[in-house]
């Protein structure tokens, strides 16, 4: 029972050391609970800790008090009232004896509602209440702290204000940049780093057109920093990110100014290397009418706009608010939490996750996943309107009540967490749902090491077979996959005559300046897509170990294992030769039941001869400064070390960060620190063995010098079930980086068998394990195959049933809208942001991502 304090000053004295005034860098969460979607508008209001400024609903505030001992909380309560009929003026928010502490919720029509806000201090565990404001009786520090909390901006608004997009300045090099006439022309696809052949996070230097990989991100992806190395060698200052160039924007980075910049001459600089974005803009504008008609039809079909959809409520039928181009996140989360393994991991263990969450649960992935999962599955945020409200709705002939009941939940905390330090997901632009899915799987993998991992249901092994066209010998290898990328061959369309007639009518309409005809989609049989998937692919720059030189090769892929859930991605997005981003508008008759059994890998066949296990020769660059900098501790850039130390990091950790990033500057070293902070030897002194000769690569450095990885790191990997030999090899290959070592193990599953074979025989060739594991696979049952696969890959039959699909509307993956359909209780449900309804005609042939689960009983 709440109690009113009599002597406020005396009551607050014991708690004064725990009451803080928010500083400029503090995040004040006064609109949402860290563990749930309770807010000041909820029945119990919201409690804001006056020390950490985290918000908690009534159900969770006691947990925070018991865990931290923090006793003083500000309780915020908002009462929303519908205006009386005939009331004039827009909606308003008012606070008793003061200003409001929250903006009006977007879920309310500003003309129909008004709000009343109330704030008070609550002291636990006695629940003493102190109404606010109370300047006369409260100590000055408490008054200042309360006023600062009430006036604090949303932490998400701060992120938007401080977004790099708002801080970008014009580069001082932009107008004076001199470009080389070296004949370089950049194609619209097929890029790779010229030094390491990485195909992601690629940057083109605007001076010479050289393409290199960027720095690696804190999640272990991104690149090896060769773009920065190229700048150090040439002093060419500006580079543009290749995979993000559109007619409207592009990411430009200045190595000299060490920040993202604007280039007013970007169109001319890109055209110098064959990238004509001005022509792209003209072409896109020239087809506006056609595009609008095509997209209008697409939006109608995918959102089922022509049908009167019936809303559904309750457990599993909660929508997700669109935060502004965040529907790619919402659709993926809806599908993931329809999967039992994700439900068990994050919702079944909810109380344990919450009890063991860190002091700041907003930064914990498992906590935020559990929060979203519980909200979607509990039905707490999706309740049907009561009978009186339905009658009132019918009387007013409005949908206001239904829209209010289907508010959905807002995944702001989860989005902020998973997008941190990611250049694309941290922006407010639309993104690729498939890329987000892979990004999330990376998070799930790392957060569930050594325990039940729900991402196991998607993981499978791909067997790649490459044949040298000259020697006719073959090489087999395996890699880990999470989705099946299915081509959409336009040439296989069954309505070619209709497409030809449409194209003729379109050209005629353009010539006569008349309205264009109704757009026609290519209808492609699913069997044709599957056939295109299995077609061999030419590899023009294949290095043949038999010839000891590059040669032409032919590559084909099969499934070495089948996952419990198969994600099929239709390859709809591409670039034309004119650099215009295109979406292939097709209709594919995706089957409800899918049998991929005939695509199971068979391994080395009788009569096939394997290529020798000889690696390509390592080309040591003329400038070996970067390699030597990793071998001689005396070359460490002490100025970078001091900059990092001033941030509060241990001095030895700073030295190691600069050392292991090759003196590439404090920014790269800072990323290394963030990625290695949790390692047990993070602050231990740097131990370097001298080595005079230039090492060819990090992956061979430990082997050449003979350094063994730290025993603590080996113990961590072996505790997860990996063989000791494999753990040591992974750590050596990744320069003792635990996270990278784990990724290496996932992507080199054949090395586990090699390790076991080597430990059993001592002198057996390391490649025998991989080849023997695949040989004769057609005679091996799934249960037998499971025994020889990596413990991280679970195999089974390749027969599936469709249970969900995600559709995209719009001309490009960087724009438009996503909607998902999920089959629940025998019915198809459409999830369109916060609106959840029964589907009348699910557009299964217009989807982008299709989710299948293994048939029961297989």
PDB file of C-alpha atoms in Angstrom, residues 481-573:
ATOM      1  CA  UNK A 481      24.609 -21.951 -45.351  1.00  0.00           C
ATOM      2  CA  UNK A 482      21.422 -20.473 -43.925  1.00  0.00           C
ATOM      3  CA  UNK A 483      19.298 -19.963 -47.028  1.00  0.00           C
ATOM      4  CA  UNK A 484      18.764 -21.363 -50.500  1.00  0.00           C
ATOM      5  CA  UNK A 485      19.093 -18.616 -53.115  1.00  0.00           C
ATOM      6  CA  UNK A 486      16.852 -19.500 -56.029  1.00  0.00           C
ATOM      7  CA  UNK A 487      17.314 -17.822 -59.444  1.00  0.00           C
ATOM      8  CA  UNK A 488      14.301 -16.521 -61.356  1.00  0.00           C
ATOM      9  CA  UNK A 489      15.090 -17.283 -65.044  1.00  0.00           C
ATOM     10  CA  UNK A 490      12.989 -14.921 -67.158  1.00  0.00           C
ATOM     11  CA  UNK A 491      13.723 -17.001 -70.254  1.00  0.00           C
ATOM     12  CA  UNK A 492      11.658 -19.817 -68.718  1.00  0.00           C
ATOM     13  CA  UNK A 493       8.463 -17.717 -68.530  1.00  0.00           C
ATOM     14  CA  UNK A 494       5.352 -19.545 -69.697  1.00  0.00           C
ATOM     15  CA  UNK A 495       3.598 -16.347 -70.862  1.00  0.00           C
ATOM     16  CA  UNK A 496       6.234 -15.131 -73.333  1.00  0.00           C
ATOM     17  CA  UNK A 497       3.666 -14.134 -75.952  1.00  0.00           C
ATOM     18  CA  UNK A 498       1.809 -12.025 -73.416  1.00  0.00           C
ATOM     19  CA  UNK A 499       5.080 -10.366 -72.359  1.00  0.00           C
ATOM     20  CA  UNK A 500       6.034  -9.620 -75.969  1.00  0.00           C
ATOM     21  CA  UNK A 501       2.593  -8.136 -76.663  1.00  0.00           C
ATOM     22  CA  UNK A 502       2.796  -5.990 -73.541  1.00  0.00           C
ATOM     23  CA  UNK A 503       6.229  -4.666 -74.476  1.00  0.00           C
ATOM     24  CA  UNK A 504       4.987  -3.730 -77.952  1.00  0.00           C
ATOM     25  CA  UNK A 505       1.956  -1.949 -76.475  1.00  0.00           C
ATOM     26  CA  UNK A 506       4.175  -0.122 -73.996  1.00  0.00           C
ATOM     27  CA  UNK A 507       6.507   1.171 -76.725  1.00  0.00           C
ATOM     28  CA  UNK A 508       3.540   2.220 -78.834  1.00  0.00           C
ATOM     29  CA  UNK A 509       2.036   4.083 -75.896  1.00  0.00           C
ATOM     30  CA  UNK A 510       5.319   5.912 -75.318  1.00  0.00           C
ATOM     31  CA  UNK A 511       5.534   6.957 -78.975  1.00  0.00           C
ATOM     32  CA  UNK A 512       1.917   8.135 -79.076  1.00  0.00           C
ATOM     33  CA  UNK A 513       2.045   9.761 -75.629  1.00  0.00           C
ATOM     34  CA  UNK A 514      -0.911   7.672 -74.448  1.00  0.00           C
ATOM     35  CA  UNK A 515      -1.407   5.872 -71.119  1.00  0.00           C
ATOM     36  CA  UNK A 516       0.645   2.676 -70.872  1.00  0.00           C
ATOM     37  CA  UNK A 517      -1.037  -0.742 -70.759  1.00  0.00           C
ATOM     38  CA  UNK A 518      -1.554  -2.727 -67.585  1.00  0.00           C
ATOM     39  CA  UNK A 519       1.843  -4.251 -66.656  1.00  0.00           C
ATOM     40  CA  UNK A 520       2.338  -7.981 -67.122  1.00  0.00           C
ATOM     41  CA  UNK A 521       4.427 -10.189 -64.840  1.00  0.00           C
ATOM     42  CA  UNK A 522       6.516 -13.063 -66.107  1.00  0.00           C
ATOM     43  CA  UNK A 523       5.089 -16.385 -64.917  1.00  0.00           C
ATOM     44  CA  UNK A 524       7.928 -18.773 -64.131  1.00  0.00           C
ATOM     45  CA  UNK A 525       7.422 -22.416 -63.112  1.00  0.00           C
ATOM     46  CA  UNK A 526       9.088 -23.361 -59.835  1.00  0.00           C
ATOM     47  CA  UNK A 527      10.689 -26.351 -61.563  1.00  0.00           C
ATOM     48  CA  UNK A 528      12.537 -23.940 -63.869  1.00  0.00           C
ATOM     49  CA  UNK A 529      13.923 -22.058 -60.861  1.00  0.00           C
ATOM     50  CA  UNK A 530      15.070 -25.304 -59.307  1.00  0.00           C
ATOM     51  CA  UNK A 531      16.695 -26.349 -62.569  1.00  0.00           C
ATOM     52  CA  UNK A 532      18.549 -23.019 -62.784  1.00  0.00           C
ATOM     53  CA  UNK A 533      19.768 -23.537 -59.209  1.00  0.00           C
ATOM     54  CA  UNK A 534      21.380 -26.854 -60.117  1.00  0.00           C
ATOM     55  CA  UNK A 535      22.978 -25.628 -63.346  1.00  0.00           C
ATOM     56  CA  UNK A 536      26.809 -25.596 -63.252  1.00  0.00           C
ATOM     57  CA  UNK A 537      28.441 -22.171 -63.044  1.00  0.00           C
ATOM     58  CA  UNK A 538      31.568 -21.110 -64.899  1.00  0.00           C
ATOM     59  CA  UNK A 539      34.527 -20.009 -62.749  1.00  0.00           C
ATOM     60  CA  UNK A 540      36.859 -18.112 -65.109  1.00  0.00           C
ATOM     61  CA  UNK A 541      39.594 -17.354 -62.560  1.00  0.00           C
ATOM     62  CA  UNK A 542      39.757 -20.766 -60.879  1.00  0.00           C
ATOM     63  CA  UNK A 543      43.260 -21.647 -59.592  1.00  0.00           C
ATOM     64  CA  UNK A 544      44.028 -25.232 -60.571  1.00  0.00           C
ATOM     65  CA  UNK A 545      46.420 -26.971 -58.208  1.00  0.00           C
ATOM     66  CA  UNK A 546      47.059 -29.549 -60.951  1.00  0.00           C
ATOM     67  CA  UNK A 547      48.269 -26.929 -63.424  1.00  0.00           C
ATOM     68  CA  UNK A 548      49.739 -24.626 -60.756  1.00  0.00           C
ATOM     69  CA  UNK A 549      48.028 -21.755 -62.565  1.00  0.00           C
ATOM     70  CA  UNK A 550      44.655 -20.119 -63.117  1.00  0.00           C
ATOM     71  CA  UNK A 551      42.319 -21.968 -65.396  1.00  0.00           C
ATOM     72  CA  UNK A 552      38.675 -22.158 -66.346  1.00  0.00           C
ATOM     73  CA  UNK A 553      36.525 -24.167 -63.957  1.00  0.00           C
ATOM     74  CA  UNK A 554      32.936 -25.303 -63.539  1.00  0.00           C
ATOM     75  CA  UNK A 555      31.247 -25.113 -60.147  1.00  0.00           C
ATOM     76  CA  UNK A 556      28.092 -26.798 -58.870  1.00  0.00           C
ATOM     77  CA  UNK A 557      26.519 -26.967 -55.415  1.00  0.00           C
ATOM     78  CA  UNK A 558      24.436 -29.569 -53.594  1.00  0.00           C
ATOM     79  CA  UNK A 559      23.168 -30.017 -50.044  1.00  0.00           C
ATOM     80  CA  UNK A 560      25.467 -32.010 -47.769  1.00  0.00           C
ATOM     81  CA  UNK A 561      22.762 -31.747 -45.103  1.00  0.00           C
ATOM     82  CA  UNK A 562      19.167 -30.578 -44.884  1.00  0.00           C
ATOM     83  CA  UNK A 563      18.048 -28.236 -42.069  1.00  0.00           C
ATOM     84  CA  UNK A 564      14.839 -28.497 -40.082  1.00  0.00           C
ATOM     85  CA  UNK A 565      13.705 -25.204 -41.645  1.00  0.00           C
ATOM     86  CA  UNK A 566      14.621 -24.216 -45.170  1.00  0.00           C
ATOM     87  CA  UNK A 567      14.631 -20.524 -46.118  1.00  0.00           C
ATOM     88  CA  UNK A 568      14.274 -20.022 -49.873  1.00  0.00           C
ATOM     89  CA  UNK A 569      15.198 -16.593 -51.228  1.00  0.00           C
ATOM     90  CA  UNK A 570      14.034 -15.608 -54.705  1.00  0.00           C
ATOM     91  CA  UNK A 571      16.816 -13.601 -56.332  1.00  0.00           C
ATOM     92  CA  UNK A 572      14.685 -10.649 -57.395  1.00  0.00           C
ATOM     93  CA  UNK A 573      17.065  -7.744 -56.984  1.00  0.00           C
TER      94      UNK A 573
END
